[in-house]
XYZ file of C-alpha atoms in Angstrom:
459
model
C 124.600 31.078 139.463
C 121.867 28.724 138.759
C 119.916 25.923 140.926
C 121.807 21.963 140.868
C 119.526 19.316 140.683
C 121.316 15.931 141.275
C 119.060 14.330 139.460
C 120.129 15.989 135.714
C 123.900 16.764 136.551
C 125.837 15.051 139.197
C 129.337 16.568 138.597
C 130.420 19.754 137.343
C 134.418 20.625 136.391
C 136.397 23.892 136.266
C 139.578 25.358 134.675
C 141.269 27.280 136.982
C 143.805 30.213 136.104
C 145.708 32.609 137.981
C 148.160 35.643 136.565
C 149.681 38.195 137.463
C 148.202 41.852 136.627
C 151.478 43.962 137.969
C 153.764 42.512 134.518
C 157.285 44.035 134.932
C 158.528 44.002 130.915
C 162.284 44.065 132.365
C 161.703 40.388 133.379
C 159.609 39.503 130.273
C 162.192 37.073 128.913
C 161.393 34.781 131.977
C 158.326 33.254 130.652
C 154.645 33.522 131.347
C 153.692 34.821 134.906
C 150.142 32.601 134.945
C 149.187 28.814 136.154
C 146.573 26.695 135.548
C 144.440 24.374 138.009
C 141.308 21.465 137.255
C 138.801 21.799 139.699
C 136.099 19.483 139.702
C 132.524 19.827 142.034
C 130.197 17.309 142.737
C 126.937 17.612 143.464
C 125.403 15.816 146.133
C 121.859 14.158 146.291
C 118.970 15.712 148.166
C 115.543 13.762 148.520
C 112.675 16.810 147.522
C 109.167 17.025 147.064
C 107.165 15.694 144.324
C 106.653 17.852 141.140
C 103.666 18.258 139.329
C 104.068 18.308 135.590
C 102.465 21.962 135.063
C 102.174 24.881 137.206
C 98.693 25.149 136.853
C 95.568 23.553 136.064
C 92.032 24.767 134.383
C 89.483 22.180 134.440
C 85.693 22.436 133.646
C 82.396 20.864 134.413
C 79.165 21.159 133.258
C 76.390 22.487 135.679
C 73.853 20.468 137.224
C 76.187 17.593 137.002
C 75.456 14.421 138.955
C 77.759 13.868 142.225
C 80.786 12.178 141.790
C 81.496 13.090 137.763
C 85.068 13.353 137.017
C 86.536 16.927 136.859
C 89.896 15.730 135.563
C 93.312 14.665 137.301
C 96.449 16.577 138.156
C 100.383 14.232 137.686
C 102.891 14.340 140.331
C 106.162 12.344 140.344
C 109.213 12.181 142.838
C 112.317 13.893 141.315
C 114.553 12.002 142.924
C 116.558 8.751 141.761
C 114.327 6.572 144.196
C 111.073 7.784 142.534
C 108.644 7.144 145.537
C 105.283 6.674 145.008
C 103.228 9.901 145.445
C 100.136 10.856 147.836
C 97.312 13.364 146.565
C 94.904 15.417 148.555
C 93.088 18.749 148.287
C 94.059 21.548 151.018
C 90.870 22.114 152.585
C 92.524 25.026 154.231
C 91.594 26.844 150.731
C 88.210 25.072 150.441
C 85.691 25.564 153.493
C 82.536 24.181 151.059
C 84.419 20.902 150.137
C 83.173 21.113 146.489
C 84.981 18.699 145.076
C 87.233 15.313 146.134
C 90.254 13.544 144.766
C 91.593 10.424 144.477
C 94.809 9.762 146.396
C 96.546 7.782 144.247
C 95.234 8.910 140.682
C 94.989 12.347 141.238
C 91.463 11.947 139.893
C 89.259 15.367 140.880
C 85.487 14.585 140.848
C 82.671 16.991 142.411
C 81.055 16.461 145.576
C 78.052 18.540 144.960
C 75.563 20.326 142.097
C 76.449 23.226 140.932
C 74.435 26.198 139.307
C 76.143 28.255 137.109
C 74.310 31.317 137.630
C 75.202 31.188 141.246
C 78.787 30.654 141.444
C 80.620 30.247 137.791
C 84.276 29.713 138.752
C 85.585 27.872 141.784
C 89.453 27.564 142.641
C 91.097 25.021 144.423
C 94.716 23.920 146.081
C 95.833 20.059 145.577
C 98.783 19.023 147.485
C 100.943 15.661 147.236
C 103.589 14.166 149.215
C 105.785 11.511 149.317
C 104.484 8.411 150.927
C 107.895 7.197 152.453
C 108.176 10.850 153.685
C 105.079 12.979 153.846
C 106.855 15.786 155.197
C 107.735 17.051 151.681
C 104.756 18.419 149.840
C 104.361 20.604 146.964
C 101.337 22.488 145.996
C 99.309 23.551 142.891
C 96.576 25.629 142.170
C 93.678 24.005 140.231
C 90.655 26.207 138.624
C 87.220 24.691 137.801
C 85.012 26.635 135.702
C 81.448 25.707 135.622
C 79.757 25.465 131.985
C 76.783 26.930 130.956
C 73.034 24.383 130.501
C 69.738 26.103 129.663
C 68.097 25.530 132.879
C 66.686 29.222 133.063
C 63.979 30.198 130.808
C 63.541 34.216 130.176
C 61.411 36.585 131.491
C 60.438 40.246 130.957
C 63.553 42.632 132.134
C 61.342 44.545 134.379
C 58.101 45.436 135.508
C 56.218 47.151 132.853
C 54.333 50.152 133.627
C 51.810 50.167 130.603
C 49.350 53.109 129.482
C 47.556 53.086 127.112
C 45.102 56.650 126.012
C 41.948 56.967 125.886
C 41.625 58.514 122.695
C 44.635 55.660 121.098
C 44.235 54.910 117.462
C 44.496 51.434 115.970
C 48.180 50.366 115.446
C 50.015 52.913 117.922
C 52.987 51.635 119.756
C 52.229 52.341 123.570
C 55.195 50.247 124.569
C 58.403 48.473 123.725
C 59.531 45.140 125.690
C 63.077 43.444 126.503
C 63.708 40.294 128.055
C 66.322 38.424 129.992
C 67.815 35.145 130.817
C 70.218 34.254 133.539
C 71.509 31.810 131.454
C 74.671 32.688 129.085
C 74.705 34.039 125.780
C 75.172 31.182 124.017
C 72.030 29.990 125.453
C 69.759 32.821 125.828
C 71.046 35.655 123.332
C 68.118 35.358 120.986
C 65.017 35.835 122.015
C 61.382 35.469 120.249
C 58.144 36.920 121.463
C 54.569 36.043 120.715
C 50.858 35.721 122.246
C 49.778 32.764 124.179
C 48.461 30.732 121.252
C 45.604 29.068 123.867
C 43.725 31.919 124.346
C 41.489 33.539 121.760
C 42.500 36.429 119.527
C 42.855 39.606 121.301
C 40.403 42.361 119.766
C 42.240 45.055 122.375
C 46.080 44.870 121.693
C 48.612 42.784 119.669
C 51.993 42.101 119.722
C 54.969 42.678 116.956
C 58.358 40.937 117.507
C 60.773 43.141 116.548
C 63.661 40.572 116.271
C 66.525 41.891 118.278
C 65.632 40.605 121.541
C 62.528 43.599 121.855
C 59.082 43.492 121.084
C 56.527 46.211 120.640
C 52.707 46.570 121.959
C 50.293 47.820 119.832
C 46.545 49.161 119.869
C 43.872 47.073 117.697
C 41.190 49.418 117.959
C 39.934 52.970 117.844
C 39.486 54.680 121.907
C 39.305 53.418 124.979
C 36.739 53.897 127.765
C 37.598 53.983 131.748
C 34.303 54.389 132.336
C 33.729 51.079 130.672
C 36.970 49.142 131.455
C 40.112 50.777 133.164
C 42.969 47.633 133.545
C 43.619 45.320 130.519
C 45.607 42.210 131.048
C 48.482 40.533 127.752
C 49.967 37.655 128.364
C 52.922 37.500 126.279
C 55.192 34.060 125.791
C 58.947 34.585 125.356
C 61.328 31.717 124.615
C 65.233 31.733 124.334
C 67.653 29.876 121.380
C 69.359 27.416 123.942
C 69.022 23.589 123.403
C 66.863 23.075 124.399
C 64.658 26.019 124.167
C 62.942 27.233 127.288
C 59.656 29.626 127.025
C 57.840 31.532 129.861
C 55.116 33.668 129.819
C 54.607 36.924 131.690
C 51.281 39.125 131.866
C 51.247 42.741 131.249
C 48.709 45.208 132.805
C 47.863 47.923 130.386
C 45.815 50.581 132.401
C 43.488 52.971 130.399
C 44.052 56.530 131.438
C 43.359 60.310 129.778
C 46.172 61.925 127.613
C 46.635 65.713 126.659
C 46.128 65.574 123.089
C 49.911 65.314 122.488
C 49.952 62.257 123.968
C 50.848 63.194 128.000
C 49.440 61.276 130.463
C 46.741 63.454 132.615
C 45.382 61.134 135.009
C 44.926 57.587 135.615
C 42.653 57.775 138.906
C 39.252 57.296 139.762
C 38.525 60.887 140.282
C 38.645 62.048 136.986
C 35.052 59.941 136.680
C 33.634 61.987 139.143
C 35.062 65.524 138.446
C 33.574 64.893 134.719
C 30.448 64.084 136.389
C 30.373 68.040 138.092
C 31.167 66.440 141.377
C 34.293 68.072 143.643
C 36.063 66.873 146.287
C 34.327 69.619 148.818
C 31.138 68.118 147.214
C 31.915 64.446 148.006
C 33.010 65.322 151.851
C 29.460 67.584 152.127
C 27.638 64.537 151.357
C 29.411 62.247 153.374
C 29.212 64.210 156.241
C 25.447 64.632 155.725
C 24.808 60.857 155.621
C 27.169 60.335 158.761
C 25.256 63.180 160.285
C 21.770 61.301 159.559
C 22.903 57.528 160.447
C 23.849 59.348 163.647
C 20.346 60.599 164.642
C 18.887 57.555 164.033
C 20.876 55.351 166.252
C 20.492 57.995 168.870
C 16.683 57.598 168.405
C 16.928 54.329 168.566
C 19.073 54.721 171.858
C 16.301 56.974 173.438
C 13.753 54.498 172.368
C 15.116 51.707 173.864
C 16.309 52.804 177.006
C 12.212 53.939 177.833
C 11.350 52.701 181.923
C 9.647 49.795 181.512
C 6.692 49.595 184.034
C 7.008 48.636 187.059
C 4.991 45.606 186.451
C 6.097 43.032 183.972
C 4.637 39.700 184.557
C 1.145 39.078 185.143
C 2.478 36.697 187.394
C 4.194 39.434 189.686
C 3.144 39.141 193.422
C 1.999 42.371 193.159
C -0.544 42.495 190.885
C -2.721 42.249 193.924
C -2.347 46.227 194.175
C -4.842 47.719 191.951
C -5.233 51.481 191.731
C -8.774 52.782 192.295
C -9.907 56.688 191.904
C -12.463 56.222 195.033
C -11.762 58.043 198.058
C -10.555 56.177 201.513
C -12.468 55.546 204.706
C -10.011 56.686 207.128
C -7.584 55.987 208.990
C -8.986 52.432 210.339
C -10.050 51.745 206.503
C -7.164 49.032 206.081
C -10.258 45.893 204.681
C -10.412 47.475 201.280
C -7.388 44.792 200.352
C -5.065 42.582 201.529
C -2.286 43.532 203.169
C -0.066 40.557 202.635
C 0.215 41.375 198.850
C 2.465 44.144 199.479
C 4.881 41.424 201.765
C 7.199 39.640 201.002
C 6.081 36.325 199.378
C 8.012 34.172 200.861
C 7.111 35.532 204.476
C 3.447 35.186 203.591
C 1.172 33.315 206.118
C -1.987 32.001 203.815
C -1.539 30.140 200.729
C -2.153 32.218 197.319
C -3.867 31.024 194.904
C -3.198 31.070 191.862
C -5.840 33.020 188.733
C -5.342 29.943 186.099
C -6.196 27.414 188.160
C -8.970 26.825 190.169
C -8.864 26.318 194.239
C -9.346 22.939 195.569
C -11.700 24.237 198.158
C -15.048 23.387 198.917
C -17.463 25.832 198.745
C -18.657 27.468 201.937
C -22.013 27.422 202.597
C -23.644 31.219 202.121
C -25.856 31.811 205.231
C -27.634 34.798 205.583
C -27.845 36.309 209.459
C -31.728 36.364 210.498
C -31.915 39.321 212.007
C -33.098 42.371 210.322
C -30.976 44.659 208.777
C -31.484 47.240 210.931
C -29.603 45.353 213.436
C -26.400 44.270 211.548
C -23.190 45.813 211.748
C -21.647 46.552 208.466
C -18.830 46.286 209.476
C -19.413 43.058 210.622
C -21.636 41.815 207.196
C -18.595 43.489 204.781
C -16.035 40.967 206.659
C -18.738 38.125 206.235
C -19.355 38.783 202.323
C -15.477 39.127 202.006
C -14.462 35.976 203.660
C -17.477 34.063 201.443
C -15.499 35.874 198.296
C -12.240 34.936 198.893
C -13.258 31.060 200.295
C -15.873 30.438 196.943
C -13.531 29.346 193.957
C -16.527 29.511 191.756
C -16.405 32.640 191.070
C -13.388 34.700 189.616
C -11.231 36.304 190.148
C -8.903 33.222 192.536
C -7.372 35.816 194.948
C -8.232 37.884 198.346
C -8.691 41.111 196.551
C -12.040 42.913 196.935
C -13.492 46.136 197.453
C -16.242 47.945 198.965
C -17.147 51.556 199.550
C -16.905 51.274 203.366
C -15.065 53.955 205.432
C -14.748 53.084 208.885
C -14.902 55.359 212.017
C -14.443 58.526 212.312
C -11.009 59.401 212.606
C -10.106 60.884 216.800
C -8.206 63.860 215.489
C -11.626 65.025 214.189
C -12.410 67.055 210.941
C -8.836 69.124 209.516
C -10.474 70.460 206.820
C -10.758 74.369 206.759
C -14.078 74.651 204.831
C -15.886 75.449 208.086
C -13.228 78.029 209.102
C -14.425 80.949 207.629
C -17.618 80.590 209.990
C -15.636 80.325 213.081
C -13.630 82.310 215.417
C -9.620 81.511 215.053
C -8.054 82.018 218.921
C -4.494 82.426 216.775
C -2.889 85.988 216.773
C -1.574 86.886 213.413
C 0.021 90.274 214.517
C 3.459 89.452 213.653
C 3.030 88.855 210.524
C 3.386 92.642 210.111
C 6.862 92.283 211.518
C 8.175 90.141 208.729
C 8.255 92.472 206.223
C 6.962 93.730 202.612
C 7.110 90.490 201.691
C 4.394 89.590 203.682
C 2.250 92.410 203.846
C -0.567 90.852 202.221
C -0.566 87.771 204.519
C -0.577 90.499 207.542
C -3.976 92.266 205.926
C -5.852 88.623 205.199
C -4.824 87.249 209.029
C -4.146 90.423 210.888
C -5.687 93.084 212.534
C -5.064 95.197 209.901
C -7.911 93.676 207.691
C -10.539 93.076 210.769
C -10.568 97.094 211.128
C -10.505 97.477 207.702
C -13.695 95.496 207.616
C -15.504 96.801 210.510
């Protein structure tokens, strides 16, 4: 009915009796119908696993702890009469992080790495021993570490404050109520105390009032508030904890100015309440805009226009063809080709005489001027305009240095003869203008000037 263990009873010994149920009372006076038997059981001797001395163990280490600080140490022994020596080791099967080791022989549990509280702040692990002459048997135990607390967290503001504060405030209003936090426990961050940075100069705007359960209220120091003249205040606030040692932290509030109804409702924090006060609307604003976009747009398309003006054909004075000079005089004719020369209009490069250039004087020796002898009823213009032209071009006394010169001579008379129709009105025209009276109304006029038509009308 129960387990044996060898090792607290060996033997165990039994009285036996058997009787008869079916008593017949007509043989009664034969004596008792029952026997009696001893029997005696011995137990025999198994070798088992070791057994640890609890069930269970809770341990606990302090966070932050240096590597290799001792946890504490789990007992094993062998229950059996030979009482081998025992083997310790942690199932890893339980324990992917290896957080902690143990010492084989001791039992000894020390931690492998640091731990932080806040992160993880209860680990659980299996240690397992054996028997050394047979490490087939092996028992288990379950072993829990629980980290302790250390204030290495200092506090900090529970949330992100949205403060306001109205433009219209009066001195000593409560615009808002803080809380704080700390990751650490309570027994190191329950209590916390709240004050103004002591380093910086005494706040004319706003003040601070600890209200001494963990909350603190923000007050006004002054009568009405401008956005016009400031819109964003900044309060740094310091808040420290009760640990051992204490930790502190400051955090900075941004109190933003804004207009309130005159029960105390929040109208509008934006910028365009400044210019609505101001007479300005939104339509307003875009009218103008668009009127200035409208105006930086014509000028840089005047500007466009401006710069994108021809520029004349010649730039440089420098340009071959500055040779070509535009006179309002009247040609010669068709053979009137001396008036300039013809190789400034060429290609430079396939020029035959050497130009010379206007800024710097030939290296040529002046030619001579000889004047013919003969009258001048005898000289050929012609032939005297080529002579003065080649003692023009050949002096480099004289500017300007280049071929270019003109004179009022127009050559022959062209072959063709006159073209002009200023004598025509004296002369007889051979030309028969008669059908021009078969080309229409549209031409009806022409017909009367040239036709027939006109030379009866005259006559």
């Amino acid at each position: 009915q129960q387990p044996l263990n060898y090792e607290k009873k060996k033997s165990y010994t039994l009285n036996i009796e058997g009787a008869n149920t079916h008593l017949d009372f007509r043989f009664s006076h034969l004596g008792p119908f029952k026997d009696v038997t001893m029997l005696k059981i011995i137990v025999g001797d198994v070798d088992e696993p070791p057994l640890f001395t609890m069930p269970s163990y809770v341990m606990e280490v302090y966070e932050n702890a240096k590597i290799g600080t001792a946890v504490g140490t789990v007992m094993a022994q062998d229950p059996d009469t030979a009482n081998s020596l025992v083997r310790y080791f942690i199932d890893h099967n339980t324990e992917e992080d290896r957080h902690f080791t143990i010492d084989a022989s001791t039992g000894t549990i020390k931690t492998a790495k640091t731990f932080d509280r806040e992160e993880t702040p209860w680990y659980n692990i299996t240690v397992a021993a054996s028997e050394i002459d047979n490490p087939a048997l092996v028992s288990h135990v379950p072993v829990g570490v629980r980290i302790l607390d250390v204030n290495d967290n200092p506090p900090e503001l529970a949330r992100e404050y949205d403060v306001v504060v109205c433009e219209n405030a009066k001195p000593g209003q409560v615009i808002q109520t803080i809380t704080a936090t700390d990751k650490d426990s309570s027994a190191n961050g329950a209590r916390f105390h709240f004050s103004l940075d002591e380093g910086l100069s005494l706040n004319p705007n706003f003040t601070l009032r600890d209200n001494e359960d963990n909350t603190a209220s923000i007050l006004t120091r002054r009568r009405s508030y401008s956005r016009t003249t400031q819109d964003i205040y900044y309060l740094p606030v310091l808040i420290s904890d009760g640990g051992v040692p204490p930790l502190s932290s400051s955090s900075t509030l941004t109190i933003r100015v804004c207009a309130c109804e005159r029960d105390g409702r929040v109208r509008t924090c934006h910028a365009e309440a400044f210019l609505s006060s101001a007479g300005l609307s939104t339509g307003a604003l875009i009218a103008i805009l668009l009127c200035v976009v409208i105006l930086l747009a014509i000028v840089v398309l005047f500007i466009t226009l401006r710069r994108s003006k021809k520029e004349p054909l010649i730039i440089s004075e420098e340009d071959v063809r500055e040779n070509v000079v535009t006179y309002d005089d009247e040609g010669g004719g068709e053979e009137d080709t001396e008036a300039f020369d013809i190789t400034a209009l060429r290609n430079p490069s396939a020029a035959e005489e050497l130009k010379y250039r206007r800024d710097v004087r030939p290296e040529v020796k002046p030619v001579p001027r000889h004047h013919p002898s003969s009258s001048l009823d005898s000289i050929d213009v012609q032939e005297f305009i080529k002579q003065r032209l080649a003692e023009a071009d050949l002096d480099p006394s004289v500017p300007p240095y280049d071929s270019l010169q003109t004179y009022a001579y127009e050559g022959h008379r062209s072959e063709a003869g006159s073209i002009s129709s200023l004598d025509s009105a004296t002369t007889h025209s051979d030309q028969d203008y008669n059908y021009l009276g078969d080309w229409g109304p549209e031409f009806k006029k022409l017909a009367e000037l040239y036709g027939e038509i006109e030379s009866e009308r005259t006559t």
